[in-house]
Each structure stands twice: as C-alpha cells, then as structure tokens.
C-alpha cells in the first residue's frame, strides 16, 4: 500500500528526515555499538514515522517521538526472551544524589572510543538511560516517559549504570597496565 501525500507533506517529511537522521543514528550507535544496527534502527524508525506522518507532522516534537520509537525498538529486541525486572524506587533525596553521582562518573571518562566499548557491555536498559539522560541531555521526566518507568527508576538506573561503566573501564585499564611476561 503506497501512501499518497501532498507535495507539502512530502517536503515536510524530507526536512524531518534530514533533521532527525543524524541524532537517530548517533542514538542507535550508542545503544548498539554497531553502525549497521544503528542504520537499521534509524531506517525502521523513519519507516514507522512515515506510516504515521499525517499525525506526527502536527506534533510539537516529532524528533522526540522518533527517538522514543528507536529506543523502544532496541528495548523490545533486548527484552525478547528475557524477563523484565522491577526496581524499587529510592527515597527522593537519594534520587538527587544518585543522579549527580552518575553525572560525575560520566564526566570522568575521557576517551570516546573507550566509552563506546564500555557502554556496549552494559545491559540495554542501563545503556538507554545513560544515552538519553546524558548524551541526548533529556530531563529525568522525559527519559522516564520514553522508557515507561518512574523518575526514581531512571535516576537509580543511571547511578548503577555509571558505576558499572566505571567498573568496566577500571578493569580494562588494569588489564592494559599488567606487565606481560615474555615467552621463554
């Protein structure tokens, strides 16, 4: 079934694709660690947006809608065959401290390639929280909305993810620093 769009709607969609493609590819790459998978995700996302363009074009933030589709595609693929865990919501003050500690841990990462490598070793939900919260620079409430969870879950997940990321990076550095013994 081929959609029949007006010339104006077609131009609007083309402008949208030009505006949204790079951010979607970056988000997809950070979520998957793979350029091909990122391209596939961005393409599937744009296809889904195109199917609903008559409705999407009137939204205030169509790129945010597309980003939500992409994240949901990643989460759906990761959740296939696995059980979802529920997380306890921490006390409100603990949420603020956790979010700030996550941000501080992430600011200490200097090498982007090293970061991408370590990020790929995190569970997909933790990856999604870090990418949306700190690289897409979305507020906690918006990340919670995209992921369908509470704000407390976002901040506690960000804190755990940043801590795990630091562990992965520290372990990698300790392995790199170990002297190698020559073979006799």
GROMACS .gro file of N, CA and C in nm:
model
  552
    1UNK      N    1   0.085  -0.118   0.000
    1UNK     CA    2   0.000   0.000   0.000
    1UNK      C    3   0.089   0.124   0.000
    2UNK      N    4   0.073   0.207  -0.097
    2UNK     CA    5   0.153   0.328  -0.107
    2UNK      C    6   0.073   0.446  -0.056
    3UNK      N    7   0.138   0.526   0.025
    3UNK     CA    8   0.072   0.645   0.079
    3UNK      C    9   0.074   0.756  -0.025
    4UNK      N   10  -0.033   0.830  -0.029
    4UNK     CA   11  -0.038   0.945  -0.120
    4UNK      C   12  -0.034   1.070  -0.033
    5UNK      N   13   0.077   1.142  -0.044
    5UNK     CA   14   0.095   1.263   0.033
    5UNK      C   15   0.088   1.383  -0.059
    6UNK      N   16   0.050   1.493   0.000
    6UNK     CA   17   0.057   1.618  -0.075
    6UNK      C   18   0.204   1.655  -0.091
    7UNK      N   19   0.232   1.743  -0.184
    7UNK     CA   20   0.370   1.788  -0.205
    7UNK      C   21   0.424   1.851  -0.079
    8UNK      N   22   0.341   1.928  -0.008
    8UNK     CA   23   0.384   1.993   0.116
    8UNK      C   24   0.419   1.889   0.222
    9UNK      N   25   0.336   1.786   0.238
    9UNK     CA   26   0.362   1.681   0.337
    9UNK      C   27   0.490   1.606   0.303
   10UNK      N   28   0.512   1.582   0.176
   10UNK     CA   29   0.632   1.512   0.132
   10UNK      C   30   0.756   1.595   0.165
   11UNK      N   31   0.751   1.725   0.137
   11UNK     CA   32   0.864   1.814   0.169
   11UNK      C   33   0.888   1.821   0.319
   12UNK      N   34   0.780   1.828   0.396
   12UNK     CA   35   0.794   1.831   0.543
   12UNK      C   36   0.861   1.704   0.593
   13UNK      N   37   0.822   1.590   0.539
   13UNK     CA   38   0.883   1.464   0.582
   13UNK      C   39   1.030   1.460   0.542
   14UNK      N   40   1.062   1.506   0.423
   14UNK     CA   41   1.202   1.509   0.379
   14UNK      C   42   1.286   1.598   0.471
   15UNK      N   43   1.231   1.713   0.510
   15UNK     CA   44   1.301   1.801   0.605
   15UNK      C   45   1.318   1.732   0.740
   16UNK      N   46   1.213   1.662   0.784
   16UNK     CA   47   1.220   1.588   0.909
   16UNK      C   48   1.331   1.483   0.904
   17UNK      N   49   1.337   1.408   0.794
   17UNK     CA   50   1.440   1.305   0.779
   17UNK      C   51   1.578   1.368   0.784
   18UNK      N   52   1.597   1.480   0.717
   18UNK     CA   53   1.726   1.549   0.718
   18UNK      C   54   1.764   1.593   0.859
   19UNK      N   55   1.666   1.639   0.935
   19UNK     CA   56   1.690   1.686   1.072
   19UNK      C   57   1.710   1.571   1.170
   20UNK      N   58   1.637   1.463   1.155
   20UNK     CA   59   1.634   1.356   1.255
   20UNK      C   60   1.735   1.245   1.230
   21UNK      N   61   1.782   1.228   1.109
   21UNK     CA   62   1.867   1.113   1.077
   21UNK      C   63   1.994   1.105   1.160
   22UNK      N   64   2.071   1.212   1.168
   22UNK     CA   65   2.196   1.207   1.244
   22UNK      C   66   2.173   1.178   1.393
   23UNK      N   67   2.080   1.250   1.460
   23UNK     CA   68   2.057   1.217   1.601
   23UNK      C   69   2.009   1.072   1.621
   24UNK      N   70   1.927   1.022   1.530
   24UNK     CA   71   1.880   0.884   1.542
   24UNK      C   72   1.995   0.785   1.522
   25UNK      N   73   2.080   0.812   1.426
   25UNK     CA   74   2.196   0.725   1.404
   25UNK      C   75   2.290   0.725   1.524
   26UNK      N   76   2.315   0.843   1.581
   26UNK     CA   77   2.403   0.851   1.699
   26UNK      C   78   2.343   0.773   1.815
   27UNK      N   79   2.214   0.794   1.840
   27UNK     CA   80   2.148   0.723   1.949
   27UNK      C   81   2.151   0.573   1.924
   28UNK      N   82   2.122   0.533   1.802
   28UNK     CA   83   2.125   0.391   1.767
   28UNK      C   84   2.263   0.331   1.785
   29UNK      N   85   2.366   0.406   1.746
   29UNK     CA   86   2.503   0.357   1.761
   29UNK      C   87   2.540   0.343   1.908
   30UNK      N   88   2.506   0.442   1.988
   30UNK     CA   89   2.537   0.433   2.130
   30UNK      C   90   2.461   0.319   2.197
   31UNK      N   91   2.342   0.291   2.149
   31UNK     CA   92   2.262   0.184   2.208
   31UNK      C   93   2.311   0.045   2.166
   32UNK      N   94   2.363   0.034   2.044
   32UNK     CA   95   2.400  -0.099   1.993
   32UNK      C   96   2.550  -0.119   1.981
   33UNK      N   97   2.625  -0.010   1.966
   33UNK     CA   98   2.769  -0.022   1.945
   33UNK      C   99   2.804  -0.072   1.806
   34UNK      N  100   2.707  -0.069   1.716
   34UNK     CA  101   2.728  -0.124   1.582
   34UNK      C  102   2.666  -0.030   1.479
   35UNK      N  103   2.747   0.014   1.384
   35UNK     CA  104   2.699   0.108   1.283
   35UNK      C  105   2.587   0.052   1.198
   36UNK      N  106   2.600  -0.074   1.158
   36UNK     CA  107   2.497  -0.138   1.074
   36UNK      C  108   2.365  -0.148   1.150
   37UNK      N  109   2.371  -0.190   1.275
   37UNK     CA  110   2.249  -0.199   1.356
   37UNK      C  111   2.188  -0.060   1.376
   38UNK      N  112   2.273   0.040   1.395
   38UNK     CA  113   2.224   0.177   1.413
   38UNK      C  114   2.150   0.224   1.287
   39UNK      N  115   2.207   0.193   1.171
   39UNK     CA  116   2.142   0.230   1.045
   39UNK      C  117   2.008   0.159   1.030
   40UNK      N  118   2.005   0.030   1.064
   40UNK     CA  119   1.880  -0.046   1.056
   40UNK      C  120   1.774   0.012   1.149
   41UNK      N  121   1.817   0.046   1.270
   41UNK     CA  122   1.723   0.105   1.367
   41UNK      C  123   1.670   0.239   1.318
   42UNK      N  124   1.759   0.322   1.267
   42UNK     CA  125   1.716   0.454   1.218
   42UNK      C  126   1.620   0.438   1.100
   43UNK      N  127   1.652   0.345   1.011
   43UNK     CA  128   1.565   0.322   0.896
   43UNK      C  129   1.427   0.271   0.940
   44UNK      N  130   1.424   0.175   1.031
   44UNK     CA  131   1.296   0.123   1.080
   44UNK      C  132   1.217   0.232   1.152
   45UNK      N  133   1.287   0.315   1.227
   45UNK     CA  134   1.222   0.426   1.297
   45UNK      C  135   1.159   0.522   1.197
   46UNK      N  136   1.235   0.561   1.096
   46UNK     CA  137   1.182   0.655   0.996
   46UNK      C  138   1.066   0.594   0.918
   47UNK      N  139   1.073   0.465   0.893
   47UNK     CA  140   0.962   0.397   0.826
   47UNK      C  141   0.835   0.403   0.911
   48UNK      N  142   0.850   0.380   1.040
   48UNK     CA  143   0.734   0.385   1.130
   48UNK      C  144   0.679   0.527   1.141
   49UNK      N  145   0.769   0.626   1.142
   49UNK     CA  146   0.723   0.765   1.145
   49UNK      C  147   0.649   0.797   1.015
   50UNK      N  148   0.702   0.750   0.902
   50UNK     CA  149   0.639   0.777   0.773
   50UNK      C  150   0.497   0.722   0.768
   51UNK      N  151   0.478   0.604   0.826
   51UNK     CA  152   0.345   0.544   0.826
   51UNK      C  153   0.243   0.627   0.903
   52UNK      N  154   0.292   0.707   0.996
   52UNK     CA  155   0.203   0.788   1.080
   52UNK      C  156   0.225   0.938   1.056
   53UNK      N  157   0.286   0.974   0.943
   53UNK     CA  158   0.327   1.111   0.920
   53UNK      C  159   0.212   1.211   0.931
   54UNK      N  160   0.094   1.174   0.886
   54UNK     CA  161  -0.019   1.267   0.896
   54UNK      C  162  -0.043   1.312   1.039
   55UNK      N  163  -0.019   1.221   1.134
   55UNK     CA  164  -0.037   1.255   1.275
   55UNK      C  165   0.090   1.316   1.334
   56UNK      N  166   0.206   1.260   1.299
   56UNK     CA  167   0.334   1.302   1.355
   56UNK      C  168   0.368   1.444   1.315
   57UNK      N  169   0.336   1.483   1.193
   57UNK     CA  170   0.376   1.615   1.143
   57UNK      C  171   0.314   1.728   1.223
   58UNK      N  172   0.206   1.702   1.295
   58UNK     CA  173   0.144   1.808   1.375
   58UNK      C  174   0.193   1.808   1.520
   59UNK      N  175   0.282   1.715   1.555
   59UNK     CA  176   0.335   1.710   1.692
   59UNK      C  177   0.431   1.825   1.717
   60UNK      N  178   0.442   1.863   1.844
   60UNK     CA  179   0.537   1.968   1.881
   60UNK      C  180   0.682   1.922   1.866
   61UNK      N  181   0.708   1.794   1.895
   61UNK     CA  182   0.845   1.742   1.894
   61UNK      C  183   0.851   1.607   1.821
   62UNK      N  184   0.842   1.609   1.688
   62UNK     CA  185   0.843   1.482   1.615
   62UNK      C  186   0.975   1.405   1.628
   63UNK      N  187   1.087   1.475   1.648
   63UNK     CA  188   1.215   1.405   1.664
   63UNK      C  189   1.214   1.326   1.795
   64UNK      N  190   1.156   1.384   1.900
   64UNK     CA  191   1.145   1.312   2.027
   64UNK      C  192   1.059   1.187   2.012
   65UNK      N  193   0.953   1.199   1.934
   65UNK     CA  194   0.867   1.084   1.906
   65UNK      C  195   0.947   0.976   1.834
   66UNK      N  196   1.026   1.016   1.735
   66UNK     CA  197   1.108   0.919   1.661
   66UNK      C  198   1.211   0.855   1.753
   67UNK      N  199   1.274   0.933   1.839
   67UNK     CA  200   1.373   0.879   1.933
   67UNK      C  201   1.308   0.775   2.023
   68UNK      N  202   1.186   0.802   2.065
   68UNK     CA  203   1.114   0.707   2.150
   68UNK      C  204   1.090   0.576   2.075
   69UNK      N  205   1.055   0.585   1.948
   69UNK     CA  206   1.035   0.464   1.868
   69UNK      C  207   1.165   0.385   1.862
   70UNK      N  208   1.277   0.453   1.835
   70UNK     CA  209   1.405   0.386   1.825
   70UNK      C  210   1.441   0.315   1.956
   71UNK      N  211   1.426   0.384   2.067
   71UNK     CA  212   1.459   0.324   2.197
   71UNK      C  213   1.369   0.204   2.222
   72UNK      N  214   1.242   0.217   2.191
   72UNK     CA  215   1.150   0.104   2.210
   72UNK      C  216   1.189  -0.015   2.123
   73UNK      N  217   1.236   0.010   2.002
   73UNK     CA  218   1.283  -0.099   1.916
   73UNK      C  219   1.402  -0.171   1.979
   74UNK      N  220   1.496  -0.094   2.034
   74UNK     CA  221   1.613  -0.153   2.098
   74UNK      C  222   1.570  -0.234   2.220
   75UNK      N  223   1.485  -0.175   2.303
   75UNK     CA  224   1.441  -0.244   2.424
   75UNK      C  225   1.361  -0.369   2.390
   76UNK      N  226   1.276  -0.361   2.290
   76UNK     CA  227   1.196  -0.477   2.250
   76UNK      C  228   1.287  -0.592   2.208
   77UNK      N  229   1.387  -0.559   2.128
   77UNK     CA  230   1.479  -0.663   2.083
   77UNK      C  231   1.559  -0.722   2.200
   78UNK      N  232   1.598  -0.638   2.294
   78UNK     CA  233   1.675  -0.685   2.409
   78UNK      C  234   1.590  -0.766   2.506
   79UNK      N  235   1.462  -0.729   2.516
   79UNK     CA  236   1.375  -0.796   2.612
   79UNK      C  237   1.319  -0.927   2.560
   80UNK      N  238   1.330  -0.950   2.433
   80UNK     CA  239   1.279  -1.074   2.377
   80UNK      C  240   1.342  -1.192   2.448
   81UNK      N  241   1.262  -1.275   2.504
   81UNK     CA  242   1.312  -1.396   2.568
   81UNK      C  243   1.369  -1.374   2.707
   82UNK      N  244   1.365  -1.251   2.756
   82UNK     CA  245   1.413  -1.227   2.892
   82UNK      C  246   1.301  -1.169   2.976
   83UNK      N  247   1.312  -1.188   3.105
   83UNK     CA  248   1.210  -1.135   3.194
   83UNK      C  249   1.247  -0.993   3.236
   84UNK      N  250   1.144  -0.910   3.250
   84UNK     CA  251   1.165  -0.773   3.297
   84UNK      C  252   1.175  -0.775   3.450
   85UNK      N  253   1.271  -0.699   3.502
   85UNK     CA  254   1.285  -0.684   3.647
   85UNK      C  255   1.214  -0.556   3.689
   86UNK      N  256   1.159  -0.561   3.806
   86UNK     CA  257   1.106  -0.438   3.862
   86UNK      C  258   1.208  -0.385   3.960
   87UNK      N  259   1.217  -0.253   3.970
   87UNK     CA  260   1.314  -0.190   4.057
   87UNK      C  261   1.241  -0.113   4.166
   88UNK      N  262   1.300  -0.114   4.284
   88UNK     CA  263   1.244  -0.036   4.393
   88UNK      C  264   1.274   0.110   4.371
   89UNK      N  265   1.182   0.196   4.408
   89UNK     CA  266   1.205   0.338   4.393
   89UNK      C  267   1.277   0.389   4.517
   90UNK      N  268   1.392   0.456   4.499
   90UNK     CA  269   1.464   0.508   4.614
   90UNK      C  270   1.397   0.633   4.670
   91UNK      N  271   1.437   0.671   4.788
   91UNK     CA  272   1.389   0.793   4.851
   91UNK      C  273   1.427   0.912   4.764
   92UNK      N  274   1.347   1.020   4.764
   92UNK     CA  275   1.368   1.135   4.674
   92UNK      C  276   1.507   1.195   4.686
   93UNK      N  277   1.560   1.212   4.806
   93UNK     CA  278   1.694   1.270   4.824
   93UNK      C  279   1.799   1.176   4.764
   94UNK      N  280   1.781   1.048   4.781
   94UNK     CA  281   1.874   0.951   4.725
   94UNK      C  282   1.875   0.960   4.573
   95UNK      N  283   1.759   0.991   4.515
   95UNK     CA  284   1.748   1.006   4.370
   95UNK      C  285   1.835   1.120   4.323
   96UNK      N  286   1.830   1.235   4.391
   96UNK     CA  287   1.910   1.351   4.352
   96UNK      C  288   2.059   1.321   4.363
   97UNK      N  289   2.100   1.255   4.471
   97UNK     CA  290   2.240   1.220   4.491
   97UNK      C  291   2.285   1.119   4.386
   98UNK      N  292   2.200   1.021   4.358
   98UNK     CA  293   2.233   0.919   4.259
   98UNK      C  294   2.251   0.982   4.122
   99UNK      N  295   2.164   1.073   4.084
   99UNK     CA  296   2.173   1.136   3.953
   99UNK      C  297   2.301   1.218   3.942
  100UNK      N  298   2.336   1.292   4.046
  100UNK     CA  299   2.457   1.373   4.043
  100UNK      C  300   2.582   1.284   4.042
  101UNK      N  301   2.580   1.174   4.117
  101UNK     CA  302   2.697   1.086   4.116
  101UNK      C  303   2.714   1.019   3.980
  102UNK      N  304   2.604   0.987   3.914
  102UNK     CA  305   2.612   0.930   3.779
  102UNK      C  306   2.672   1.031   3.683
  103UNK      N  307   2.625   1.155   3.691
  103UNK     CA  308   2.678   1.259   3.602
  103UNK      C  309   2.827   1.280   3.625
  104UNK      N  310   2.871   1.280   3.751
  104UNK     CA  311   3.012   1.298   3.784
  104UNK      C  312   3.096   1.183   3.729
  105UNK      N  313   3.050   1.061   3.746
  105UNK     CA  314   3.124   0.945   3.695
  105UNK      C  315   3.139   0.953   3.543
  106UNK      N  316   3.036   0.996   3.476
  106UNK     CA  317   3.041   1.004   3.330
  106UNK      C  318   3.132   1.118   3.283
  107UNK      N  319   3.139   1.226   3.359
  107UNK     CA  320   3.228   1.337   3.321
  107UNK      C  321   3.375   1.296   3.326
  108UNK      N  322   3.407   1.192   3.403
  108UNK     CA  323   3.546   1.150   3.419
  108UNK      C  324   3.596   1.064   3.304
  109UNK      N  325   3.509   1.024   3.214
  109UNK     CA  326   3.550   0.942   3.100
  109UNK      C  327   3.608   1.033   2.993
  110UNK      N  328   3.731   1.005   2.953
  110UNK     CA  329   3.800   1.094   2.860
  110UNK      C  330   3.802   1.042   2.716
  111UNK      N  331   3.806   0.916   2.697
  111UNK     CA  332   3.823   0.858   2.564
  111UNK      C  333   3.690   0.809   2.510
  112UNK      N  334   3.642   0.869   2.401
  112UNK     CA  335   3.512   0.835   2.345
  112UNK      C  336   3.507   0.690   2.296
  113UNK      N  337   3.612   0.644   2.233
  113UNK     CA  338   3.615   0.505   2.184
  113UNK      C  339   3.608   0.409   2.302
  114UNK      N  340   3.683   0.439   2.405
  114UNK     CA  341   3.682   0.356   2.526
  114UNK      C  342   3.542   0.358   2.589
  115UNK      N  343   3.481   0.475   2.589
  115UNK     CA  344   3.345   0.486   2.643
  115UNK      C  345   3.248   0.399   2.564
  116UNK      N  346   3.253   0.406   2.431
  116UNK     CA  347   3.162   0.327   2.348
  116UNK      C  348   3.181   0.178   2.373
  117UNK      N  349   3.307   0.136   2.387
  117UNK     CA  350   3.337  -0.004   2.414
  117UNK      C  351   3.274  -0.045   2.548
  118UNK      N  352   3.294   0.037   2.650
  118UNK     CA  353   3.240   0.004   2.783
  118UNK      C  354   3.087   0.011   2.784
  119UNK      N  355   3.031   0.109   2.716
  119UNK     CA  356   2.885   0.124   2.710
  119UNK      C  357   2.820   0.000   2.650
  120UNK      N  358   2.884  -0.059   2.551
  120UNK     CA  359   2.829  -0.178   2.485
  120UNK      C  360   2.824  -0.298   2.579
  121UNK      N  361   2.896  -0.293   2.690
  121UNK     CA  362   2.897  -0.403   2.785
  121UNK      C  363   2.789  -0.391   2.892
  122UNK      N  364   2.713  -0.283   2.890
  122UNK     CA  365   2.605  -0.264   2.986
  122UNK      C  366   2.476  -0.327   2.935
  123UNK      N  367   2.387  -0.366   3.026
  123UNK     CA  368   2.255  -0.411   2.982
  123UNK      C  369   2.185  -0.299   2.906
  124UNK      N  370   2.099  -0.336   2.813
  124UNK     CA  371   2.039  -0.238   2.722
  124UNK      C  372   1.960  -0.130   2.795
  125UNK      N  373   1.892  -0.162   2.902
  125UNK     CA  374   1.814  -0.061   2.974
  125UNK      C  375   1.906   0.042   3.039
  126UNK      N  376   2.017  -0.003   3.097
  126UNK     CA  377   2.114   0.090   3.154
  126UNK      C  378   2.174   0.177   3.045
  127UNK      N  379   2.205   0.116   2.932
  127UNK     CA  380   2.257   0.191   2.818
  127UNK      C  381   2.159   0.298   2.774
  128UNK      N  382   2.031   0.261   2.765
  128UNK     CA  383   1.928   0.356   2.722
  128UNK      C  384   1.921   0.475   2.817
  129UNK      N  385   1.925   0.449   2.946
  129UNK     CA  386   1.917   0.558   3.044
  129UNK      C  387   2.036   0.652   3.027
  130UNK      N  388   2.157   0.597   3.017
  130UNK     CA  389   2.275   0.684   3.003
  130UNK      C  390   2.271   0.764   2.873
  131UNK      N  391   2.236   0.699   2.764
  131UNK     CA  392   2.232   0.769   2.634
  131UNK      C  393   2.128   0.880   2.636
  132UNK      N  394   2.009   0.850   2.682
  132UNK     CA  395   1.902   0.950   2.681
  132UNK      C  396   1.928   1.061   2.783
  133UNK      N  397   1.973   1.024   2.900
  133UNK     CA  398   1.989   1.122   3.008
  133UNK      C  399   2.109   1.214   2.986
  134UNK      N  400   2.223   1.156   2.947
  134UNK     CA  401   2.345   1.236   2.945
  134UNK      C  402   2.394   1.272   2.805
  135UNK      N  403   2.362   1.194   2.703
  135UNK     CA  404   2.407   1.231   2.569
  135UNK      C  405   2.297   1.300   2.490
  136UNK      N  406   2.175   1.258   2.508
  136UNK     CA  407   2.065   1.331   2.446
  136UNK      C  408   2.024   1.448   2.535
  137UNK      N  409   2.077   1.451   2.658
  137UNK     CA  410   2.055   1.559   2.754
  137UNK      C  411   1.906   1.581   2.783
  138UNK      N  412   1.835   1.472   2.799
  138UNK     CA  413   1.693   1.481   2.829
  138UNK      C  414   1.671   1.486   2.979
  139UNK      N  415   1.569   1.557   3.023
  139UNK     CA  416   1.539   1.559   3.167
  139UNK      C  417   1.491   1.421   3.213
  140UNK      N  418   1.507   1.396   3.342
  140UNK     CA  419   1.469   1.268   3.401
  140UNK      C  420   1.325   1.232   3.366
  141UNK      N  421   1.235   1.329   3.374
  141UNK     CA  422   1.094   1.302   3.348
  141UNK      C  423   1.071   1.253   3.206
  142UNK      N  424   1.143   1.310   3.110
  142UNK     CA  425   1.125   1.268   2.971
  142UNK      C  426   1.182   1.128   2.948
  143UNK      N  427   1.297   1.100   3.009
  143UNK     CA  428   1.355   0.966   2.998
  143UNK      C  429   1.259   0.863   3.058
  144UNK      N  430   1.202   0.896   3.173
  144UNK     CA  431   1.105   0.806   3.238
  144UNK      C  432   0.986   0.782   3.147
  145UNK      N  433   0.940   0.887   3.082
  145UNK     CA  434   0.826   0.874   2.991
  145UNK      C  435   0.861   0.784   2.872
  146UNK      N  436   0.978   0.805   2.813
  146UNK     CA  437   1.020   0.725   2.699
  146UNK      C  438   1.032   0.578   2.737
  147UNK      N  439   1.090   0.552   2.854
  147UNK     CA  440   1.114   0.414   2.895
  147UNK      C  441   0.996   0.351   2.968
  148UNK      N  442   0.895   0.431   2.999
  148UNK     CA  443   0.777   0.377   3.066
  148UNK      C  444   0.806   0.333   3.208
  149UNK      N  445   0.881   0.415   3.281
  149UNK     CA  446   0.913   0.382   3.420
  149UNK      C  447   0.907   0.511   3.503
  150UNK      N  448   0.935   0.499   3.631
  150UNK     CA  449   0.930   0.616   3.718
  150UNK      C  450   1.059   0.698   3.708
  151UNK      N  451   1.053   0.821   3.753
  151UNK     CA  452   1.171   0.906   3.756
  151UNK      C  453   1.276   0.849   3.850
  152UNK      N  454   1.231   0.793   3.961
  152UNK     CA  455   1.324   0.730   4.056
  152UNK      C  456   1.398   0.614   3.992
  153UNK      N  457   1.330   0.539   3.909
  153UNK     CA  458   1.394   0.427   3.840
  153UNK      C  459   1.500   0.478   3.743
  154UNK      N  460   1.471   0.590   3.677
  154UNK     CA  461   1.570   0.647   3.584
  154UNK      C  462   1.695   0.687   3.660
  155UNK      N  463   1.681   0.758   3.769
  155UNK     CA  464   1.800   0.806   3.841
  155UNK      C  465   1.875   0.691   3.907
  156UNK      N  466   1.804   0.594   3.963
  156UNK     CA  467   1.875   0.482   4.025
  156UNK      C  468   1.944   0.397   3.918
  157UNK      N  469   1.879   0.381   3.804
  157UNK     CA  470   1.941   0.305   3.695
  157UNK      C  471   2.063   0.380   3.641
  158UNK      N  472   2.052   0.512   3.630
  158UNK     CA  473   2.167   0.593   3.584
  158UNK      C  474   2.284   0.579   3.680
  159UNK      N  475   2.256   0.579   3.807
  159UNK     CA  476   2.362   0.566   3.907
  159UNK      C  477   2.429   0.429   3.897
  160UNK      N  478   2.348   0.324   3.891
  160UNK     CA  479   2.405   0.189   3.880
  160UNK      C  480   2.481   0.173   3.748
  161UNK      N  481   2.426   0.228   3.641
  161UNK     CA  482   2.490   0.216   3.510
  161UNK      C  483   2.624   0.289   3.509
  162UNK      N  484   2.627   0.408   3.566
  162UNK     CA  485   2.753   0.484   3.571
  162UNK      C  486   2.856   0.410   3.655
  163UNK      N  487   2.811   0.353   3.766
  163UNK     CA  488   2.902   0.274   3.850
  163UNK      C  489   2.955   0.152   3.776
  164UNK      N  490   2.868   0.084   3.705
  164UNK     CA  491   2.908  -0.035   3.628
  164UNK      C  492   3.003   0.005   3.515
  165UNK      N  493   2.974   0.117   3.452
  165UNK     CA  494   3.060   0.167   3.347
  165UNK      C  495   3.200   0.196   3.402
  166UNK      N  496   3.206   0.257   3.518
  166UNK     CA  497   3.335   0.285   3.582
  166UNK      C  498   3.410   0.155   3.613
  167UNK      N  499   3.337   0.053   3.659
  167UNK     CA  500   3.399  -0.077   3.688
  167UNK      C  501   3.457  -0.138   3.561
  168UNK      N  502   3.381  -0.136   3.453
  168UNK     CA  503   3.426  -0.193   3.326
  168UNK      C  504   3.552  -0.120   3.278
  169UNK      N  505   3.550   0.012   3.287
  169UNK     CA  506   3.665   0.090   3.242
  169UNK      C  507   3.787   0.066   3.331
  170UNK      N  508   3.766   0.058   3.463
  170UNK     CA  509   3.877   0.034   3.556
  170UNK      C  510   3.937  -0.105   3.530
  171UNK      N  511   3.851  -0.202   3.507
  171UNK     CA  512   3.900  -0.338   3.480
  171UNK      C  513   3.982  -0.340   3.351
  172UNK      N  514   3.934  -0.272   3.249
  172UNK     CA  515   4.006  -0.267   3.121
  172UNK      C  516   4.142  -0.199   3.138
  173UNK      N  517   4.145  -0.093   3.217
  173UNK     CA  518   4.272  -0.022   3.240
  173UNK      C  519   4.369  -0.108   3.319
  174UNK      N  520   4.317  -0.183   3.418
  174UNK     CA  521   4.406  -0.268   3.497
  174UNK      C  522   4.463  -0.380   3.410
  175UNK      N  523   4.384  -0.434   3.318
  175UNK     CA  524   4.435  -0.536   3.227
  175UNK      C  525   4.541  -0.479   3.134
  176UNK      N  526   4.519  -0.357   3.088
  176UNK     CA  527   4.615  -0.293   2.997
  176UNK      C  528   4.745  -0.260   3.068
  177UNK      N  529   4.736  -0.234   3.199
  177UNK     CA  530   4.853  -0.195   3.275
  177UNK      C  531   4.935  -0.315   3.323
  178UNK      N  532   4.880  -0.435   3.319
  178UNK     CA  533   4.952  -0.553   3.365
  178UNK      C  534   5.071  -0.579   3.274
  179UNK      N  535   5.186  -0.604   3.336
  179UNK     CA  536   5.304  -0.633   3.251
  179UNK      C  537   5.288  -0.772   3.188
  180UNK      N  538   5.335  -0.779   3.068
  180UNK     CA  539   5.330  -0.909   3.000
  180UNK      C  540   5.462  -0.979   3.020
  181UNK      N  541   5.455  -1.107   3.044
  181UNK     CA  542   5.579  -1.182   3.063
  181UNK      C  543   5.619  -1.241   2.928
  182UNK      N  544   5.745  -1.224   2.895
  182UNK     CA  545   5.790  -1.278   2.766
  182UNK      C  546   5.788  -1.431   2.768
  183UNK      N  547   5.759  -1.488   2.657
  183UNK     CA  548   5.758  -1.633   2.646
  183UNK      C  549   5.901  -1.683   2.633
  184UNK      N  550   5.933  -1.785   2.709
  184UNK     CA  551   6.070  -1.837   2.707
  184UNK      C  552   6.093  -1.933   2.595
   0.00000   0.00000   0.00000
